[in-house]
mmCIF file of C-alpha atoms in Angstrom:
data_model
loop_
_atom_site.group_PDB
_atom_site.id
_atom_site.type_symbol
_atom_site.label_atom_id
_atom_site.label_comp_id
_atom_site.label_asym_id
_atom_site.label_seq_id
_atom_site.Cartn_x
_atom_site.Cartn_y
_atom_site.Cartn_z
ATOM 1 C CA MET J 1063 -0.097 0.015 0.020
ATOM 2 C CA ARG J 1064 1.189 3.511 -0.759
ATOM 3 C CA SER J 1065 1.887 5.544 2.267
ATOM 4 C CA PRO J 1066 -0.474 8.698 2.522
ATOM 5 C CA LEU J 1067 1.298 12.019 2.272
ATOM 6 C CA VAL J 1068 0.024 15.470 3.432
ATOM 7 C CA VAL J 1069 1.690 18.490 2.247
ATOM 8 C CA ALA J 1070 1.233 21.889 3.710
ATOM 9 C CA ASN J 1071 1.495 24.610 1.069
ATOM 10 C CA TRP J 1072 1.425 28.071 3.193
ATOM 11 C CA LYS J 1073 1.816 29.887 -0.067
ATOM 12 C CA MET J 1074 2.674 33.662 0.693
ATOM 13 C CA HIS J 1075 1.904 33.721 4.283
ATOM 14 C CA GLY J 1076 3.744 34.080 7.351
ATOM 15 C CA THR J 1077 6.354 36.262 8.845
ATOM 16 C CA LEU J 1078 9.347 34.515 10.670
ATOM 17 C CA SER J 1079 7.769 34.574 14.015
ATOM 18 C CA GLU J 1080 4.460 33.407 12.451
ATOM 19 C CA ALA J 1081 6.155 30.554 10.700
ATOM 20 C CA ARG J 1082 8.164 29.552 13.787
ATOM 21 C CA ALA J 1083 4.823 29.428 15.768
ATOM 22 C CA LEU J 1084 3.024 27.633 13.203
ATOM 23 C CA ALA J 1085 5.724 25.054 12.731
ATOM 24 C CA SER J 1086 5.879 24.538 16.420
ATOM 25 C CA SER J 1087 2.318 23.905 16.846
ATOM 26 C CA VAL J 1088 2.227 21.362 14.078
ATOM 27 C CA ARG J 1089 5.472 19.639 15.325
ATOM 28 C CA ASP J 1090 4.064 19.354 19.013
ATOM 29 C CA GLY J 1091 0.583 18.221 17.624
ATOM 30 C CA LEU J 1092 2.197 15.445 15.558
ATOM 31 C CA LYS J 1093 5.116 14.135 17.491
ATOM 32 C CA ARG J 1094 4.538 10.533 16.191
ATOM 33 C CA PRO J 1095 2.544 10.613 13.052
ATOM 34 C CA ARG J 1096 1.511 7.037 12.348
ATOM 35 C CA GLY J 1097 0.484 5.793 8.794
ATOM 36 C CA VAL J 1098 1.114 8.968 7.043
ATOM 37 C CA GLU J 1099 4.002 11.280 5.936
ATOM 38 C CA VAL J 1100 3.889 15.104 6.447
ATOM 39 C CA VAL J 1101 5.846 17.886 4.780
ATOM 40 C CA VAL J 1102 5.531 21.490 5.269
ATOM 41 C CA CYS J 1103 6.255 24.070 2.505
ATOM 42 C CA PRO J 1104 6.694 27.525 4.021
ATOM 43 C CA PRO J 1105 7.915 30.827 1.964
ATOM 44 C CA PHE J 1106 11.348 30.942 1.008
ATOM 45 C CA THR J 1107 12.058 33.515 3.804
ATOM 46 C CA ALA J 1108 10.976 31.161 6.545
ATOM 47 C CA LEU J 1109 12.658 28.016 5.203
ATOM 48 C CA PRO J 1110 15.851 28.120 7.526
ATOM 49 C CA ALA J 1111 13.553 28.924 10.515
ATOM 50 C CA VAL J 1112 11.052 26.161 9.756
ATOM 51 C CA ALA J 1113 13.864 23.632 9.117
ATOM 52 C CA GLU J 1114 15.310 24.472 12.547
ATOM 53 C CA VAL J 1115 11.982 24.146 14.538
ATOM 54 C CA LEU J 1116 11.246 20.697 12.772
ATOM 55 C CA ALA J 1117 14.900 19.362 12.827
ATOM 56 C CA GLY J 1118 14.735 15.922 14.614
ATOM 57 C CA SER J 1119 10.991 15.431 14.021
ATOM 58 C CA PRO J 1120 9.254 13.309 11.732
ATOM 59 C CA ILE J 1121 7.826 16.203 9.768
ATOM 60 C CA GLY J 1122 9.727 17.127 6.495
ATOM 61 C CA VAL J 1123 10.458 20.523 5.014
ATOM 62 C CA GLY J 1124 9.526 21.449 1.371
ATOM 63 C CA ALA J 1125 9.646 24.418 -1.003
ATOM 64 C CA GLN J 1126 6.766 26.007 -3.099
ATOM 65 C CA ASN J 1127 8.839 26.387 -6.271
ATOM 66 C CA CYS J 1128 12.512 26.430 -7.634
ATOM 67 C CA HIS J 1129 14.233 27.480 -10.840
ATOM 68 C CA TRP J 1130 15.652 25.109 -13.538
ATOM 69 C CA GLU J 1131 19.084 26.060 -13.155
ATOM 70 C CA ALA J 1132 21.598 25.490 -10.244
ATOM 71 C CA SER J 1133 22.776 29.197 -10.495
ATOM 72 C CA GLY J 1134 22.864 32.184 -12.789
ATOM 73 C CA ALA J 1135 21.672 35.668 -13.689
ATOM 74 C CA PHE J 1136 17.983 34.966 -12.636
ATOM 75 C CA THR J 1137 17.077 37.855 -10.318
ATOM 76 C CA GLY J 1138 14.591 36.989 -7.675
ATOM 77 C CA GLU J 1139 14.966 33.197 -8.183
ATOM 78 C CA VAL J 1140 15.931 30.247 -5.988
ATOM 79 C CA SER J 1141 17.648 27.287 -7.292
ATOM 80 C CA PRO J 1142 17.169 23.651 -6.156
ATOM 81 C CA ALA J 1143 20.767 23.535 -4.856
ATOM 82 C CA MET J 1144 19.908 26.207 -2.577
ATOM 83 C CA LEU J 1145 16.950 24.515 -1.396
ATOM 84 C CA ALA J 1146 18.785 21.202 -0.860
ATOM 85 C CA GLU J 1147 21.186 23.184 1.281
ATOM 86 C CA LEU J 1148 18.409 24.188 3.485
ATOM 87 C CA SER J 1149 17.250 20.717 4.246
ATOM 88 C CA CYS J 1150 14.469 20.705 1.793
ATOM 89 C CA ARG J 1151 13.306 17.161 0.759
ATOM 90 C CA LEU J 1152 10.575 18.014 -1.494
ATOM 91 C CA VAL J 1153 9.604 20.944 -4.078
ATOM 92 C CA ILE J 1154 6.207 21.718 -5.599
ATOM 93 C CA VAL J 1155 6.718 22.330 -9.308
ATOM 94 C CA GLY J 1156 3.862 23.559 -11.699
ATOM 95 C CA HIS J 1157 1.243 24.785 -9.082
ATOM 96 C CA SER J 1158 -1.843 26.140 -10.842
ATOM 97 C CA GLU J 1159 -1.050 29.584 -9.330
ATOM 98 C CA ARG J 1160 2.519 29.561 -10.725
ATOM 99 C CA ARG J 1161 0.893 28.634 -14.232
ATOM 100 C CA GLN J 1162 -1.915 31.142 -13.898
ATOM 101 C CA HIS J 1163 -0.338 34.130 -12.288
ATOM 102 C CA PHE J 1164 3.306 33.892 -13.404
ATOM 103 C CA GLY J 1165 2.915 32.264 -16.971
ATOM 104 C CA GLU J 1166 4.950 29.231 -16.311
ATOM 105 C CA THR J 1167 4.812 26.950 -19.150
ATOM 106 C CA ASP J 1168 4.714 23.015 -19.376
ATOM 107 C CA SER J 1169 8.438 23.315 -20.673
ATOM 108 C CA GLN J 1170 9.480 25.355 -17.682
ATOM 109 C CA VAL J 1171 7.744 22.999 -15.241
ATOM 110 C CA ASN J 1172 9.534 20.139 -16.812
ATOM 111 C CA GLY J 1173 12.735 21.881 -16.385
ATOM 112 C CA LYS J 1174 12.222 22.544 -12.817
ATOM 113 C CA LEU J 1175 11.088 18.932 -12.203
ATOM 114 C CA ARG J 1176 14.102 17.667 -13.776
ATOM 115 C CA ALA J 1177 16.370 20.040 -11.958
ATOM 116 C CA ALA J 1178 14.746 19.131 -8.575
ATOM 117 C CA LEU J 1179 15.442 15.448 -9.392
ATOM 118 C CA ALA J 1180 19.133 16.345 -10.368
ATOM 119 C CA HIS J 1181 19.709 17.739 -6.662
ATOM 120 C CA ARG J 1182 17.897 14.764 -4.929
ATOM 121 C CA LEU J 1183 14.837 16.707 -4.164
ATOM 122 C CA THR J 1184 11.504 14.964 -4.672
ATOM 123 C CA PRO J 1185 9.221 16.949 -7.175
ATOM 124 C CA LEU J 1186 5.533 17.359 -6.468
ATOM 125 C CA LEU J 1187 4.082 17.763 -10.039
ATOM 126 C CA CYS J 1188 0.723 19.707 -10.025
ATOM 127 C CA VAL J 1189 -1.809 19.280 -12.794
ATOM 128 C CA GLY J 1190 -5.452 20.230 -13.104
ATOM 129 C CA GLU J 1191 -8.103 21.811 -15.060
ATOM 130 C CA SER J 1192 -9.946 25.031 -14.965
ATOM 131 C CA GLY J 1193 -13.871 25.253 -14.583
ATOM 132 C CA ASP J 1194 -14.364 26.143 -18.210
ATOM 133 C CA GLU J 1195 -12.103 23.225 -19.289
ATOM 134 C CA ARG J 1196 -14.010 20.799 -17.067
ATOM 135 C CA ARG J 1197 -17.435 22.260 -18.532
ATOM 136 C CA GLN J 1198 -16.203 21.746 -21.889
ATOM 137 C CA GLY J 1199 -15.333 18.257 -21.334
ATOM 138 C CA LEU J 1200 -11.327 18.802 -21.394
ATOM 139 C CA THR J 1201 -10.302 17.603 -18.143
ATOM 140 C CA PHE J 1202 -8.675 14.414 -19.224
ATOM 141 C CA THR J 1203 -7.057 16.192 -22.284
ATOM 142 C CA VAL J 1204 -5.572 19.086 -19.999
ATOM 143 C CA VAL J 1205 -4.261 16.763 -17.299
ATOM 144 C CA GLU J 1206 -2.926 14.428 -19.668
ATOM 145 C CA GLY J 1207 -0.941 17.040 -21.551
ATOM 146 C CA GLN J 1208 0.416 18.567 -18.347
ATOM 147 C CA LEU J 1209 1.506 15.190 -17.020
ATOM 148 C CA ARG J 1210 3.183 14.117 -20.164
ATOM 149 C CA ALA J 1211 4.869 17.401 -20.890
ATOM 150 C CA GLY J 1212 5.930 17.600 -17.090
ATOM 151 C CA LEU J 1213 7.438 14.223 -17.017
ATOM 152 C CA ALA J 1214 9.284 14.353 -20.570
ATOM 153 C CA GLY J 1215 12.609 13.003 -20.551
ATOM 154 C CA VAL J 1216 12.489 11.592 -17.125
ATOM 155 C CA SER J 1217 14.287 8.106 -16.638
ATOM 156 C CA LEU J 1218 12.170 5.352 -15.178
ATOM 157 C CA GLU J 1219 14.316 5.473 -12.244
ATOM 158 C CA ASP J 1220 13.461 9.213 -11.619
ATOM 159 C CA LEU J 1221 9.800 8.723 -12.426
ATOM 160 C CA GLY J 1222 9.621 6.554 -9.388
ATOM 161 C CA ARG J 1223 10.896 9.458 -7.377
ATOM 162 C CA CYS J 1224 8.054 11.760 -8.328
ATOM 163 C CA ILE J 1225 4.781 12.636 -6.746
ATOM 164 C CA VAL J 1226 1.756 14.126 -8.622
ATOM 165 C CA ALA J 1227 -1.111 16.214 -7.342
ATOM 166 C CA TYR J 1228 -4.271 16.542 -8.925
ATOM 167 C CA GLU J 1229 -5.649 20.148 -8.153
ATOM 168 C CA PRO J 1230 -8.598 21.284 -10.023
ATOM 169 C CA LEU J 1231 -8.313 25.040 -10.511
ATOM 170 C CA TRP J 1232 -11.986 25.517 -9.872
ATOM 171 C CA ALA J 1233 -11.403 23.945 -6.306
ATOM 172 C CA ILE J 1234 -8.529 25.987 -5.243
ATOM 173 C CA GLY J 1235 -9.490 28.565 -2.720
ATOM 174 C CA THR J 1236 -13.123 28.352 -3.462
ATOM 175 C CA GLY J 1237 -14.227 26.174 -0.585
ATOM 176 C CA VAL J 1238 -15.680 23.728 -3.323
ATOM 177 C CA ASN J 1239 -13.757 20.611 -3.321
ATOM 178 C CA ALA J 1240 -13.996 17.997 -5.935
ATOM 179 C CA THR J 1241 -16.269 15.065 -4.989
ATOM 180 C CA PRO J 1242 -14.426 11.953 -3.967
ATOM 181 C CA ALA J 1243 -15.718 10.395 -7.073
ATOM 182 C CA GLN J 1244 -14.672 13.317 -9.363
ATOM 183 C CA ALA J 1245 -11.067 13.271 -7.841
ATOM 184 C CA SER J 1246 -10.725 9.435 -7.927
ATOM 185 C CA GLU J 1247 -11.770 9.316 -11.586
ATOM 186 C CA VAL J 1248 -9.087 11.724 -12.774
ATOM 187 C CA GLN J 1249 -6.476 10.194 -10.529
ATOM 188 C CA GLY J 1250 -7.325 6.858 -11.872
ATOM 189 C CA TYR J 1251 -6.772 8.261 -15.188
ATOM 190 C CA LEU J 1252 -3.334 9.722 -14.322
ATOM 191 C CA ARG J 1253 -2.218 6.442 -12.895
ATOM 192 C CA GLY J 1254 -3.223 4.694 -16.234
ATOM 193 C CA LEU J 1255 -1.095 7.343 -18.022
ATOM 194 C CA LEU J 1256 1.850 6.637 -15.672
ATOM 195 C CA SER J 1257 1.487 2.977 -16.471
ATOM 196 C CA GLU J 1258 1.993 4.032 -20.187
ATOM 197 C CA LEU J 1259 5.022 6.073 -19.343
ATOM 198 C CA ALA J 1260 6.729 3.711 -17.123
ATOM 199 C CA SER J 1261 4.988 0.220 -16.212
ATOM 200 C CA LYS J 1262 1.860 -0.868 -14.367
ATOM 201 C CA GLU J 1263 3.977 -1.933 -11.421
ATOM 202 C CA LEU J 1264 5.854 1.375 -11.159
ATOM 203 C CA ALA J 1265 2.810 3.311 -11.519
ATOM 204 C CA GLN J 1266 1.112 1.619 -8.580
ATOM 205 C CA THR J 1267 3.956 2.884 -6.338
ATOM 206 C CA ILE J 1268 3.763 6.580 -7.441
ATOM 207 C CA ARG J 1269 1.622 8.655 -4.997
ATOM 208 C CA ILE J 1270 -1.184 11.023 -6.535
ATOM 209 C CA LEU J 1271 -2.454 13.514 -3.949
ATOM 210 C CA TYR J 1272 -5.350 15.608 -4.162
ATOM 211 C CA GLY J 1273 -5.286 19.453 -3.765
ATOM 212 C CA GLY J 1274 -8.372 21.803 -3.692
ATOM 213 C CA SER J 1275 -10.198 22.975 -0.618
ATOM 214 C CA VAL J 1276 -9.139 20.133 1.526
ATOM 215 C CA LYS J 1277 -10.809 20.402 5.030
ATOM 216 C CA PRO J 1278 -11.119 18.281 8.013
ATOM 217 C CA ASP J 1279 -14.810 17.559 7.123
ATOM 218 C CA ASN J 1280 -13.847 16.223 3.599
ATOM 219 C CA ALA J 1281 -10.236 14.884 4.101
ATOM 220 C CA ALA J 1282 -11.381 11.470 5.376
ATOM 221 C CA GLU J 1283 -13.889 10.839 2.691
ATOM 222 C CA LEU J 1284 -11.469 11.996 -0.142
ATOM 223 C CA CYS J 1285 -8.582 9.799 1.433
ATOM 224 C CA ARG J 1286 -10.799 6.591 1.495
ATOM 225 C CA GLU J 1287 -10.559 6.547 -2.186
ATOM 226 C CA PRO J 1288 -8.145 4.065 -3.321
ATOM 227 C CA GLU J 1289 -6.575 6.263 -5.918
ATOM 228 C CA ILE J 1290 -6.188 9.208 -3.591
ATOM 229 C CA ASP J 1291 -2.961 8.959 -1.589
ATOM 230 C CA GLY J 1292 -3.142 12.064 0.439
ATOM 231 C CA ALA J 1293 -3.630 15.858 0.113
ATOM 232 C CA LEU J 1294 -1.799 19.052 -0.871
ATOM 233 C CA VAL J 1295 -3.408 21.450 1.577
ATOM 234 C CA GLY J 1296 -3.342 25.319 1.124
ATOM 235 C CA GLY J 1297 -5.488 27.593 3.269
ATOM 236 C CA ALA J 1298 -6.400 24.922 5.909
ATOM 237 C CA SER J 1299 -2.703 24.311 6.468
ATOM 238 C CA LEU J 1300 -2.351 27.953 7.968
ATOM 239 C CA GLN J 1301 -4.330 26.770 11.108
ATOM 240 C CA ALA J 1302 -2.254 24.106 13.058
ATOM 241 C CA GLN J 1303 -5.187 22.303 14.603
ATOM 242 C CA THR J 1304 -7.070 22.222 11.359
ATOM 243 C CA PHE J 1305 -3.943 20.910 9.522
ATOM 244 C CA ILE J 1306 -3.315 18.301 12.171
ATOM 245 C CA SER J 1307 -6.876 17.134 11.952
ATOM 246 C CA ILE J 1308 -6.560 16.649 8.183
ATOM 247 C CA VAL J 1309 -3.215 14.494 8.720
ATOM 248 C CA ARG J 1310 -5.142 12.335 11.150
ATOM 249 C CA LYS J 1311 -7.915 11.914 8.839
ATOM 250 C CA ALA J 1312 -5.287 10.987 6.166
ATOM 251 C CA ALA J 1313 -3.750 8.525 8.452
ATOM 252 C CA SER J 1314 -6.829 6.466 8.889
ATOM 253 C CA ARG J 1315 -6.434 5.470 5.297
ATOM 254 C CA GLY J 1316 -3.098 3.900 6.035
ATOM 255 C CA GLY J 1317 -4.721 1.819 8.903
ATOM 256 C CA ALA J 1318 -3.313 4.062 11.622
ATOM 257 C CA ASN J 1319 -5.252 5.114 14.721
ATOM 258 C CA PRO J 1320 -6.442 8.654 13.621
ATOM 259 C CA LYS J 1321 -5.939 9.818 17.309
ATOM 260 C CA GLU J 1322 -2.273 9.169 17.368
#
């Protein structure tokens, strides 16, 4: 069974003092998470502080983005080499907000994913359709294009190190999540594509998360779906107890006692 994973994406929230306090609360509330892995992705400015707070705990640290080059004249960017030096183990690539607000292309997302792999970071590749695309029946076309482009040129060995997140744009920050059936249908389709890109056996080992208005009251139902291997949590991760509750709901999918 694939171990559930819950990733907190704090987005552009949190001063250093706020980040330390939030990381401390999550750490203290999840001293021994069983049946689930947890990674926190704070803003770049808070990475060293959060890494210090979480050092020695079972909670990992990740980043929200990276550049595709290890160094260079790219003002305002952060390289995967820099992230690795800050104890990051995971990096989000291709988040819909990066695609929508900053014009990231599939080619750029692929470059970031391959750069992350080259620096021993685990890339979390995000794919998802807009509301208009879903209404036009283009969901599978969109996510297939993003998945194939994002993983282009990646070896089978490295493919096994990747994580995918299905995050429908119409559910992000709207309070309206995809139903478990909707999410599971798309994620099953994505796993089928991974079988084509690699093998059925390898595809069964790759975790596919769901992201989009995940909350304590829907996390358990979503994570009960066999194709949903955890959650990419945005706004709900900014409140420690809310995030902890989501983690415990996801842990129950892995057979653990959700109260631990």
